[in-house]
mmCIF file of C-alpha atoms in Angstrom:
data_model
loop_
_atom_site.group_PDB
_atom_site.id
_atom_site.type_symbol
_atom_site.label_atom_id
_atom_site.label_comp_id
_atom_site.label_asym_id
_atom_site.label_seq_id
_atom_site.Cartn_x
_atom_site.Cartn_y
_atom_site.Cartn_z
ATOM 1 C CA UNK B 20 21.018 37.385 40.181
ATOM 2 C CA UNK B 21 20.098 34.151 42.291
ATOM 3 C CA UNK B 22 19.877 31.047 40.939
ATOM 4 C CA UNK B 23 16.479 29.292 41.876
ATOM 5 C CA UNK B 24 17.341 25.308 43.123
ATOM 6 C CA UNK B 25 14.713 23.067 41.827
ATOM 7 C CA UNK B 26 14.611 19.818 43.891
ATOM 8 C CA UNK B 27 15.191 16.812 42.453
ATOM 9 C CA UNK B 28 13.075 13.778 43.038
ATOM 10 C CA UNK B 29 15.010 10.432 42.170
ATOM 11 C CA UNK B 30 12.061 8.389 43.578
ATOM 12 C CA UNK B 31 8.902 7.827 40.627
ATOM 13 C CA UNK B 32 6.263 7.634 43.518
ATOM 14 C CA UNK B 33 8.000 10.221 45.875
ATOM 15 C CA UNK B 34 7.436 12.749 42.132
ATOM 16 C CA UNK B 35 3.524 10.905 41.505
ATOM 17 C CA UNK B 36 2.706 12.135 45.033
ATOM 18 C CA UNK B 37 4.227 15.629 44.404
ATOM 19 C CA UNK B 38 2.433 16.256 40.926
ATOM 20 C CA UNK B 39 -1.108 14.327 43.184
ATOM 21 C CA UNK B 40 -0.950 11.401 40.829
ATOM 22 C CA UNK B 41 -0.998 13.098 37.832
ATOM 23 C CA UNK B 42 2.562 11.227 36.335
ATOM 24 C CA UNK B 43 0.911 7.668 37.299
ATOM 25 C CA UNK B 44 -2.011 8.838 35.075
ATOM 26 C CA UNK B 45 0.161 9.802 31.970
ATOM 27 C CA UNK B 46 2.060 7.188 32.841
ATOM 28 C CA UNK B 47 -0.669 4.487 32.407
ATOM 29 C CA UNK B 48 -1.890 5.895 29.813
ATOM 30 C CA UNK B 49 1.146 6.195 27.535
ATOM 31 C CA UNK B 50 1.177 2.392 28.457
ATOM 32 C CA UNK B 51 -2.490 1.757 27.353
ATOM 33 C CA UNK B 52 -1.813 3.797 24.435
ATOM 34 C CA UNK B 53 1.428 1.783 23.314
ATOM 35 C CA UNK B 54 -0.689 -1.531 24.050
ATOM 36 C CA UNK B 55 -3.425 -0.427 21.671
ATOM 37 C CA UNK B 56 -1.577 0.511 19.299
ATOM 38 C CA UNK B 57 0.619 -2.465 18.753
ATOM 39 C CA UNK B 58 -3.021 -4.779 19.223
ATOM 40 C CA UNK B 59 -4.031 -3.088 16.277
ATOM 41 C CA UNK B 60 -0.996 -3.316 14.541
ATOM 42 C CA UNK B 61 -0.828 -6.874 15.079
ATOM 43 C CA UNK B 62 -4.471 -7.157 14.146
ATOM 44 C CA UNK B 63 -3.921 -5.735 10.619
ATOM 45 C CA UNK B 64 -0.445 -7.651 9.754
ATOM 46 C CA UNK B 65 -2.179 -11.141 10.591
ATOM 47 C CA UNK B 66 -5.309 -10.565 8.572
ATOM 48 C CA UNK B 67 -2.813 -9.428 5.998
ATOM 49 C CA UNK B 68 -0.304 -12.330 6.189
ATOM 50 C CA UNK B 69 -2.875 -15.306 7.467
ATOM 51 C CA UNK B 70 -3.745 -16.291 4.638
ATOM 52 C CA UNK B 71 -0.183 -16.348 2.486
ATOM 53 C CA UNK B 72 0.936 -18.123 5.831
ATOM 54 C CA UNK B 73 -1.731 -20.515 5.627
ATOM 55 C CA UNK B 74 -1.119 -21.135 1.831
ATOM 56 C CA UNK B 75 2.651 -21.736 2.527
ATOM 57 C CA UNK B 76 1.900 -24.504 5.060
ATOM 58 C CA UNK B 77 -0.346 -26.292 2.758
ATOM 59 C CA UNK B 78 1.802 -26.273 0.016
ATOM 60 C CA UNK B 79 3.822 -28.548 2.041
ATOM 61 C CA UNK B 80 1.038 -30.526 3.510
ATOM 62 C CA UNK B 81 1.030 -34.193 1.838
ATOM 63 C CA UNK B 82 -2.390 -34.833 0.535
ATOM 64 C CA UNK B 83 -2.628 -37.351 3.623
ATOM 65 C CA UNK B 84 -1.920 -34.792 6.060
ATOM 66 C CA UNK B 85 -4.763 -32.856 4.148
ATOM 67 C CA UNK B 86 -7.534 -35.095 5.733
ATOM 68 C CA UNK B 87 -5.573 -35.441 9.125
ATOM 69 C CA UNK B 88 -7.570 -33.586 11.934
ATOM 70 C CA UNK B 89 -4.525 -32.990 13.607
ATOM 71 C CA UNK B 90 -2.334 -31.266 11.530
ATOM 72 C CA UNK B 91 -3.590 -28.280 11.417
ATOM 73 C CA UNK B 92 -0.723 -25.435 10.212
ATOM 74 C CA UNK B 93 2.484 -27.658 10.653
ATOM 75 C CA UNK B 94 2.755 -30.148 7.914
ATOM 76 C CA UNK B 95 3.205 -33.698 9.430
ATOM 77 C CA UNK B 96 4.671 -35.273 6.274
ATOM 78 C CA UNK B 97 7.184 -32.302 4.764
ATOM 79 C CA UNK B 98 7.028 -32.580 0.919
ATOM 80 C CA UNK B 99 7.657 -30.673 -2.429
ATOM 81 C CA UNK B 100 6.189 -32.794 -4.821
ATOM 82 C CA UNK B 101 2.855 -30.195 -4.860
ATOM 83 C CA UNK B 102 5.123 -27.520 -6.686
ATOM 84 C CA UNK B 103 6.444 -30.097 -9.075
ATOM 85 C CA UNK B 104 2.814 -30.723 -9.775
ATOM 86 C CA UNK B 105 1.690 -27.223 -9.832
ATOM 87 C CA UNK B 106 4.605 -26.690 -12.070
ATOM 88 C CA UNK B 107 4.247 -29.618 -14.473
ATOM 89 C CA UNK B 108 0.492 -28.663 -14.773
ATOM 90 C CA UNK B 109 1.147 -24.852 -15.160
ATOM 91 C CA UNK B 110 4.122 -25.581 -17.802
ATOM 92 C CA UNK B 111 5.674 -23.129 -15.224
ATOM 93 C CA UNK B 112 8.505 -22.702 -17.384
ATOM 94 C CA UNK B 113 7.165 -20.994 -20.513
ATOM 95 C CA UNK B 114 4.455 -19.216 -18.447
ATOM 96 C CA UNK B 115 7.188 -17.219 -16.705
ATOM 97 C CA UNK B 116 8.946 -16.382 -19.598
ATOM 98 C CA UNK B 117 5.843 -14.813 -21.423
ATOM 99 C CA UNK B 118 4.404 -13.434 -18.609
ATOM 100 C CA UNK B 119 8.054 -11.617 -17.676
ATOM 101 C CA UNK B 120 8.624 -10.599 -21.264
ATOM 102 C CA UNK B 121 4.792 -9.226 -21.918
ATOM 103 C CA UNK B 122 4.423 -7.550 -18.273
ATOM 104 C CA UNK B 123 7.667 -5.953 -18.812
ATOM 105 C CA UNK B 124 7.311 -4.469 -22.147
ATOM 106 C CA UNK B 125 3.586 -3.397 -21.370
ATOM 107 C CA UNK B 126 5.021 -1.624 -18.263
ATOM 108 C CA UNK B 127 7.427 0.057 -20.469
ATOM 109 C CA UNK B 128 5.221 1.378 -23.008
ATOM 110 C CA UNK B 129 2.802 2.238 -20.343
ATOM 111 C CA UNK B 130 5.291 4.415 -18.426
ATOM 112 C CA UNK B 131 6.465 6.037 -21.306
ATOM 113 C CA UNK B 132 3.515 7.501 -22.726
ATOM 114 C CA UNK B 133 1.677 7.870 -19.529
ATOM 115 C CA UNK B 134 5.224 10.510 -18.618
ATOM 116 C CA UNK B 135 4.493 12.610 -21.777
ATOM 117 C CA UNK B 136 0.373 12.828 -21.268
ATOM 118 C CA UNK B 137 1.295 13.569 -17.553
ATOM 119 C CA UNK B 138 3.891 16.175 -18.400
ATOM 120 C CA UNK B 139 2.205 17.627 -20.754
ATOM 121 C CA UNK B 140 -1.077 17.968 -18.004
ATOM 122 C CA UNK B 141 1.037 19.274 -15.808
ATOM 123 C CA UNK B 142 3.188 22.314 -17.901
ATOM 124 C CA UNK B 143 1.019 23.144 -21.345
ATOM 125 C CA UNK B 144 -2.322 24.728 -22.126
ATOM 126 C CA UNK B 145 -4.175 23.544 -24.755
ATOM 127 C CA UNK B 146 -7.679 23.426 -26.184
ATOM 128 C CA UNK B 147 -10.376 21.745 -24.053
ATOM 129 C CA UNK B 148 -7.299 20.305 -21.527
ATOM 130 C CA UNK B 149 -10.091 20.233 -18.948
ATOM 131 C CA UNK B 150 -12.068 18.084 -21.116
ATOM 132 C CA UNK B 151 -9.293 15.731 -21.661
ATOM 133 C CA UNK B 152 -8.342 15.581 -18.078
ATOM 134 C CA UNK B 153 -11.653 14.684 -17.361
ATOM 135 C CA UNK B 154 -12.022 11.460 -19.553
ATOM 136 C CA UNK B 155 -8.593 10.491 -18.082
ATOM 137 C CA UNK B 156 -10.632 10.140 -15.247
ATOM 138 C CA UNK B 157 -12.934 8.550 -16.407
ATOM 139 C CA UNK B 158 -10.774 6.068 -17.615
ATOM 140 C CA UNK B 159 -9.733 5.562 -13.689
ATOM 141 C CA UNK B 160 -13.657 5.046 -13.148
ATOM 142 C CA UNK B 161 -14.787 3.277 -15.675
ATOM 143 C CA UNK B 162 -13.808 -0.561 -15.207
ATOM 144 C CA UNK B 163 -12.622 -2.011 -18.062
ATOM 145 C CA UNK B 164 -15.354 -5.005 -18.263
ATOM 146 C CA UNK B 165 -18.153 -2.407 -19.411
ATOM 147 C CA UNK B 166 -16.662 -1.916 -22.516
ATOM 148 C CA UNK B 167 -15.589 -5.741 -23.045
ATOM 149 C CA UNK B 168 -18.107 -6.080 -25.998
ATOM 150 C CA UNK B 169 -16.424 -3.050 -27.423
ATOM 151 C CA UNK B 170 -13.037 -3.744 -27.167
ATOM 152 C CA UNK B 171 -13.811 -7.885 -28.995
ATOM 153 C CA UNK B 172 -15.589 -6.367 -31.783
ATOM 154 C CA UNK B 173 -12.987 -3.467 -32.747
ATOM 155 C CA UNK B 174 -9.725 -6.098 -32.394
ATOM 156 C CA UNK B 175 -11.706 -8.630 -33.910
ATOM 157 C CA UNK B 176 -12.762 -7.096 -36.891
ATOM 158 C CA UNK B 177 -9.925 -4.446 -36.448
ATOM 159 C CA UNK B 178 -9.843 -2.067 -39.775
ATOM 160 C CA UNK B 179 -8.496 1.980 -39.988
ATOM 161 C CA UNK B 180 -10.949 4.123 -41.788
ATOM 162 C CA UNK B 181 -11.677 0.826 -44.057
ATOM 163 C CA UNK B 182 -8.708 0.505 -45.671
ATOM 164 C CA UNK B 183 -7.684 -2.609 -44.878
ATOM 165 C CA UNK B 184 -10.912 -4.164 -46.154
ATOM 166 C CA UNK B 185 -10.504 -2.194 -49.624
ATOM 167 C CA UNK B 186 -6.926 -3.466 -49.773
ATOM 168 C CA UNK B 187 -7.103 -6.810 -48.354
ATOM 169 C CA UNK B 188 -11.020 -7.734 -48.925
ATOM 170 C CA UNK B 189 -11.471 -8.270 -45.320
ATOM 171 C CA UNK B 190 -10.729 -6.890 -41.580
ATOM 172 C CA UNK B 191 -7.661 -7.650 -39.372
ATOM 173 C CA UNK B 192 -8.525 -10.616 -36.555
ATOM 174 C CA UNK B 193 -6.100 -9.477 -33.829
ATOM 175 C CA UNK B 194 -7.238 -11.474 -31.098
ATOM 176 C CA UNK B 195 -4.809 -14.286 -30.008
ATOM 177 C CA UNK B 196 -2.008 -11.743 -30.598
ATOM 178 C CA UNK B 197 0.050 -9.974 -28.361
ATOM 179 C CA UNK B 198 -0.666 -6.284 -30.797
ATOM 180 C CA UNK B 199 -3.920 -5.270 -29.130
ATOM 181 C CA UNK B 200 -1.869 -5.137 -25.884
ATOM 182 C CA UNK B 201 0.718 -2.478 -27.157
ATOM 183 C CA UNK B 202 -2.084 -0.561 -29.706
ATOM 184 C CA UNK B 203 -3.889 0.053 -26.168
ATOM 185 C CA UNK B 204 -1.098 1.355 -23.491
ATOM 186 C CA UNK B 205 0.766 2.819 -26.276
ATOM 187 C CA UNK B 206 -2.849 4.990 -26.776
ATOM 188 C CA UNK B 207 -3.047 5.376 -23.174
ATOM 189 C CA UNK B 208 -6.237 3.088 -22.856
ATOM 190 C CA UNK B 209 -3.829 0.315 -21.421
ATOM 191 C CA UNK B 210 -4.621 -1.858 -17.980
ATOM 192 C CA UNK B 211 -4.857 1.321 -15.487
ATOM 193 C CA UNK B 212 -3.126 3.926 -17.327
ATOM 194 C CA UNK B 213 -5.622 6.462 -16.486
ATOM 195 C CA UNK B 214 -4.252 6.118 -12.790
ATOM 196 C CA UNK B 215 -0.655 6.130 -13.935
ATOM 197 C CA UNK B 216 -1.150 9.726 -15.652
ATOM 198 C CA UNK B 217 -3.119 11.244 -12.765
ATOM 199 C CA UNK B 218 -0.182 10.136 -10.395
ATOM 200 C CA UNK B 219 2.438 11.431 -13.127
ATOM 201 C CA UNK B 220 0.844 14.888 -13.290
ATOM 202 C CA UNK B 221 0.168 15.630 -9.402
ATOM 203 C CA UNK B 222 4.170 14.774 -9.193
ATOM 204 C CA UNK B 223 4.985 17.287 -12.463
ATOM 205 C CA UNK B 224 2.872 19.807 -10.792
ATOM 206 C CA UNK B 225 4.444 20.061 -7.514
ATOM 207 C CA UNK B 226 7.925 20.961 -9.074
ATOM 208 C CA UNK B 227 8.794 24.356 -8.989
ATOM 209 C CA UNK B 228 8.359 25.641 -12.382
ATOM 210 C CA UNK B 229 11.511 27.732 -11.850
ATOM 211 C CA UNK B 230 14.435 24.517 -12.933
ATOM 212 C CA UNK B 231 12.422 24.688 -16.345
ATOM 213 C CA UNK B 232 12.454 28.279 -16.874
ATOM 214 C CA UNK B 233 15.931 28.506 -15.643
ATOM 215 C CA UNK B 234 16.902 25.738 -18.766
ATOM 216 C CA UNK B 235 15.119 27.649 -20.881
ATOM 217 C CA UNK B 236 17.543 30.766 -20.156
ATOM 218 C CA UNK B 237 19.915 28.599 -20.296
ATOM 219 C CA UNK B 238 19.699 27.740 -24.257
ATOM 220 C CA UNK B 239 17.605 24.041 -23.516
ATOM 221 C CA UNK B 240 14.280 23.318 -25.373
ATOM 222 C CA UNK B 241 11.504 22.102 -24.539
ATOM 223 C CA UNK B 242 12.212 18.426 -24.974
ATOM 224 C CA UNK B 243 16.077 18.727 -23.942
ATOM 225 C CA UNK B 244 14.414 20.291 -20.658
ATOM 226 C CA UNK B 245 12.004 17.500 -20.165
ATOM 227 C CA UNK B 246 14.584 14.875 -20.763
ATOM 228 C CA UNK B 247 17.766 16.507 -18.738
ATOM 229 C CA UNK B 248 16.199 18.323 -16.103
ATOM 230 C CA UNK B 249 12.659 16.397 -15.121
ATOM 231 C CA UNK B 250 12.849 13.120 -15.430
ATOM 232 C CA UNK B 251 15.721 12.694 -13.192
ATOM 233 C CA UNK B 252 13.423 14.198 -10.761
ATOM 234 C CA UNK B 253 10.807 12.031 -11.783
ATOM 235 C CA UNK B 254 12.384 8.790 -10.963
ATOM 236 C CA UNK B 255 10.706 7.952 -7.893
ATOM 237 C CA UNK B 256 7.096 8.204 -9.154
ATOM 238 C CA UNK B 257 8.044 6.266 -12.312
ATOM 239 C CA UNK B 258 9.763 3.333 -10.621
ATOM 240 C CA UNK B 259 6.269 3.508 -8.253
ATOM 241 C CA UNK B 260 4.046 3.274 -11.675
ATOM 242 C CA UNK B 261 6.673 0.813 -13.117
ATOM 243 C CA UNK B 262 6.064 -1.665 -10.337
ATOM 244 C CA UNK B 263 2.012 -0.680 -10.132
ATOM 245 C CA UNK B 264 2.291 -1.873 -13.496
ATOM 246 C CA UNK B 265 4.252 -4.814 -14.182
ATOM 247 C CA UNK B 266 2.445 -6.471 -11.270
ATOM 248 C CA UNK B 267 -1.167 -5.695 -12.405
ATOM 249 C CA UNK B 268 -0.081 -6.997 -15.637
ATOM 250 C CA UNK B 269 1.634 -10.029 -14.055
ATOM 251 C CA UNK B 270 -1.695 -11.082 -12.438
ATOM 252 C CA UNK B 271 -4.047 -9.487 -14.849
ATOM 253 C CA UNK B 272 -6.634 -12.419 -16.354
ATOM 254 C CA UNK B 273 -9.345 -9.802 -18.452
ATOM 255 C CA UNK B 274 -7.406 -8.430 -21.061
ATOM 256 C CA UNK B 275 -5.038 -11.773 -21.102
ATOM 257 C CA UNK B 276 -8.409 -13.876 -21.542
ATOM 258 C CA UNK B 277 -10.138 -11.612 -24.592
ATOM 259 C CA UNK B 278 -6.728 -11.231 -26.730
ATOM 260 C CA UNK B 279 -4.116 -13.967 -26.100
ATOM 261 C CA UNK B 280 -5.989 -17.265 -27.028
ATOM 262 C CA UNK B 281 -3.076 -20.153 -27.092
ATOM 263 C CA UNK B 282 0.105 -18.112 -25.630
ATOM 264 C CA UNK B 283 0.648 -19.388 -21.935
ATOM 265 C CA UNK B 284 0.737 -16.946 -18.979
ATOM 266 C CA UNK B 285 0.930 -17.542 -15.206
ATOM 267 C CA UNK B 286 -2.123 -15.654 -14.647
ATOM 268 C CA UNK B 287 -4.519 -17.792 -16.791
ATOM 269 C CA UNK B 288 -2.529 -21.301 -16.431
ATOM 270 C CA UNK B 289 -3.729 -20.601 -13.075
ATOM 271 C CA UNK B 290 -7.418 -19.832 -13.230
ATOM 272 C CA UNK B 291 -7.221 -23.819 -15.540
ATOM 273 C CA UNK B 292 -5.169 -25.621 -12.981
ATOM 274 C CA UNK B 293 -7.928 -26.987 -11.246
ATOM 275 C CA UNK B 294 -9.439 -28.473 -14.596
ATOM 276 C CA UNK B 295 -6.114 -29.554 -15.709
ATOM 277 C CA UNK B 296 -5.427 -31.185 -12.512
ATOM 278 C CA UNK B 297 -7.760 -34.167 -13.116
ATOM 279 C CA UNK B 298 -6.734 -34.737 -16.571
ATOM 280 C CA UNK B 299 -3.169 -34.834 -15.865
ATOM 281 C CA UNK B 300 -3.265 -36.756 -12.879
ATOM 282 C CA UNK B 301 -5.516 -39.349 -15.199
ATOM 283 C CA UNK B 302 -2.502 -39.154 -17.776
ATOM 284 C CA UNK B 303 -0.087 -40.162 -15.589
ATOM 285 C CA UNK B 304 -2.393 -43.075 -14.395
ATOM 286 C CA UNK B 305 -2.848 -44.487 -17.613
ATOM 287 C CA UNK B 306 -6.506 -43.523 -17.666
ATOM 288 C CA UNK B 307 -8.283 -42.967 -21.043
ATOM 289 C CA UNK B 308 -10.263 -40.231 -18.901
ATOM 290 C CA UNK B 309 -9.620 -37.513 -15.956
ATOM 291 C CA UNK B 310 -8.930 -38.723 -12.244
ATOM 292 C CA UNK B 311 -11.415 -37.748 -10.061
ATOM 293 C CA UNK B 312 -9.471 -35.059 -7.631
ATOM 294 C CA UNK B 313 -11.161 -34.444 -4.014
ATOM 295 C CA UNK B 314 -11.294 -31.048 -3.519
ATOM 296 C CA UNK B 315 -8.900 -30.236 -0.970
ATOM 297 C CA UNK B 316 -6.035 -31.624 -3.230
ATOM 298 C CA UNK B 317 -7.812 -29.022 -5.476
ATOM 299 C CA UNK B 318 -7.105 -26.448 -3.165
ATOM 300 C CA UNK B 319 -3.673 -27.152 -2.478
ATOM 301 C CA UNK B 320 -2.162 -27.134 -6.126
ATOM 302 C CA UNK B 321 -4.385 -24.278 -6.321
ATOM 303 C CA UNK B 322 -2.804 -22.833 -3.066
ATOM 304 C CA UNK B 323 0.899 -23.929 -4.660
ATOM 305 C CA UNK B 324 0.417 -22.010 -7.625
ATOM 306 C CA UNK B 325 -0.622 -19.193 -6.250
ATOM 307 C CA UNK B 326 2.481 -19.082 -4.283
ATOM 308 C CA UNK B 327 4.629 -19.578 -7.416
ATOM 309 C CA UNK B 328 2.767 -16.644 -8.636
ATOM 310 C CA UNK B 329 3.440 -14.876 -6.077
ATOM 311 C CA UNK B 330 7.026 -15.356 -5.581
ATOM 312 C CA UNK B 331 8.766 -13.363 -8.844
ATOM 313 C CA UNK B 332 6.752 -10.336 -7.803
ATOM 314 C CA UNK B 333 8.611 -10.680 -3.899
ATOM 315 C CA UNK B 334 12.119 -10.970 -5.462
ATOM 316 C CA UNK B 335 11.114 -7.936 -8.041
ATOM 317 C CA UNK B 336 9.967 -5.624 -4.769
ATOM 318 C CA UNK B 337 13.096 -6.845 -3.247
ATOM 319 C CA UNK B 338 15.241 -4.624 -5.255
ATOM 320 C CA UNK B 339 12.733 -1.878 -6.086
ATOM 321 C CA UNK B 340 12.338 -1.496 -2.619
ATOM 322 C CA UNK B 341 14.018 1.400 -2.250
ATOM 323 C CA UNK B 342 13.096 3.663 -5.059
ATOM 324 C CA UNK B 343 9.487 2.629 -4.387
ATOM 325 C CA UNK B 344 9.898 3.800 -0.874
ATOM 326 C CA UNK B 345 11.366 6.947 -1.667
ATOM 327 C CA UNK B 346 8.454 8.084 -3.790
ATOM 328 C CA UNK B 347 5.892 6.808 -1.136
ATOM 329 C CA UNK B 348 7.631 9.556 1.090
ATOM 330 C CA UNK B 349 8.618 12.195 -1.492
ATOM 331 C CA UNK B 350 4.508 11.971 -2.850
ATOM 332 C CA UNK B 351 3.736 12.211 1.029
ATOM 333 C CA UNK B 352 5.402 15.344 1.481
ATOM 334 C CA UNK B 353 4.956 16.993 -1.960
ATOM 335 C CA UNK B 354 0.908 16.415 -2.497
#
């Protein structure tokens, strides 16, 4: 057989003329493409990261360089003493501590029940299961503020079937306690737990059913099976609804408003530091009364804080990074 020679062009416009401008076209437009592409990109990360950027500069901004018409994102006169403030008005300390030791227990007992509703979704049949799915979503629908009347009433006058009132003479006042917290994600009715099961089950359901009924042959039970065999496949969706919920409850301000009256959290010390800030600058004054604070030194201990917020949730992602990203690819593919 002959071989056929193809000719080789080394020269791009000596192979544009041959192919009559077609590779100039593709060419230019693979360009325009790329070029798009990476405006839109850019687009989307800087309305994303503007604003934190912004709040970092003027965190550092002394409250001269606030009024100066010249600085504008470079602070002029470098300074820390707005997170000292923020801090010492915050009683950063303590917050952190309750709101690490609350969000982190929360997240616990959320995960754990929402695996066994999810799980059990996903594998068993059981009377009116459609029924039940359906109020879970609900519960995803349904924002928790409608039934805010509710919820004060029942944990304010908190009884079981009356018998606390026949025993004690009166109901249970719960509010200003961490309980209400733990009675309502260990009963599933917790700060997005709806969401949590839904995500739980579409990840149970996509597992061959085969690995359980292979344990079963193999002498496990129904619980050994659940514990040994799926939830070592279930790791990546659970450290994605671990994180979904330790930050929601780092930052949530409803439920921490109605139930915890005096314990201090980082997400309501911040919603009063603007209140506070008058008050305590008038302390340290010497002032019988509150300072009066212009508003963009308002705005910057209120920017400050915010960053200190922020900050524990950054160094959490930092080294949940990578189990969160594998079940952003493993839900991709499965779903």
């Amino acid at each position: 057989m002959s071989k056929v020679k193809v000719k080789k062009y080394s020269n791009f416009w000596e192979r544009n003329r041959k192919s009559n401008g077609y590779l100039l076209k593709k060419t230019l437009l693979g360009y325009g493409v790329s070029i798009c592409r990476f405006i839109l990109l850019f687009g989307m990360c800087f309305l994303i990261l503007q604003p934190i950027l912004n709040k970092i500069s003027v965190s550092f901004m002394s409250e001269s360089d606030l009024y100066n018409s010249i600085v504008v994102s470079l602070p002029q006169n470098f300074t820390t003493e707005n997170y000292k403030l923020a801090a010492s008005i915050m009683h950063y300390g303590e917050g952190l501590l309750h709101s690490f030791v609350i969000s982190l227990t929360i997240a616990l007992v959320q995960i754990s029940v929402c695996t066994l509703v999810g799980y059990g979704f996903a594998r068993f049949k059981f009377p009116f299961r459609g029924f039940w799915f359906a109020c879970v979503i609900l519960v995803i629908l349904i924002p928790p503020q409608t039934i805010s009347s509710s919820l004060y009433l029942n944990f304010r006058f908190f009884d079981i079937l009356g018998i606390f009132e026949a025993v004690r003479g009166s109901t249970i006042n719960m509010r200003g306690s961490v309980l209400p917290y733990y009675l309502l994600s260990a009963t599933c009715m917790g700060l997005k737990n709806g969401l949590y099961i839904y995500m739980i089950r579409q990840f149970f359901r996509n597992i061959p059913k085969e690995l359980e009924e292979a344990a079963y042959v193999d002498g496990c039970g129904t619980l050994k099976t659940f514990i040994r065999i799926m939830l070592p496949d279930a790791k990546p969706i659970l450290t994605s609804c671990f994180l979904f919920a330790f930050v929601w409850q780092w930052t949530d301000g409803f439920y921490s408003n109605m139930f915890l009256g005096s314990t201090r959290l980082l997400s309501t010390s911040l919603t009063q530091v603007v209140d506070n800030l008058g008050i305590y600058i008038g302390r340290e004054l010497g002032l019988s009364q509150g300072a009066q604070v212009s508003q963009a030194l308002a705005n910057c201990i209120l920017s400050t804080g915010t960053l200190m917020i922020i900050l524990p949730l950054i160094i959490l992602y930092l080294f949940a990074q990578k189990g969160f990203v594998e079940s952003l690819s493993s839900s991709g593919i499965k779903m």
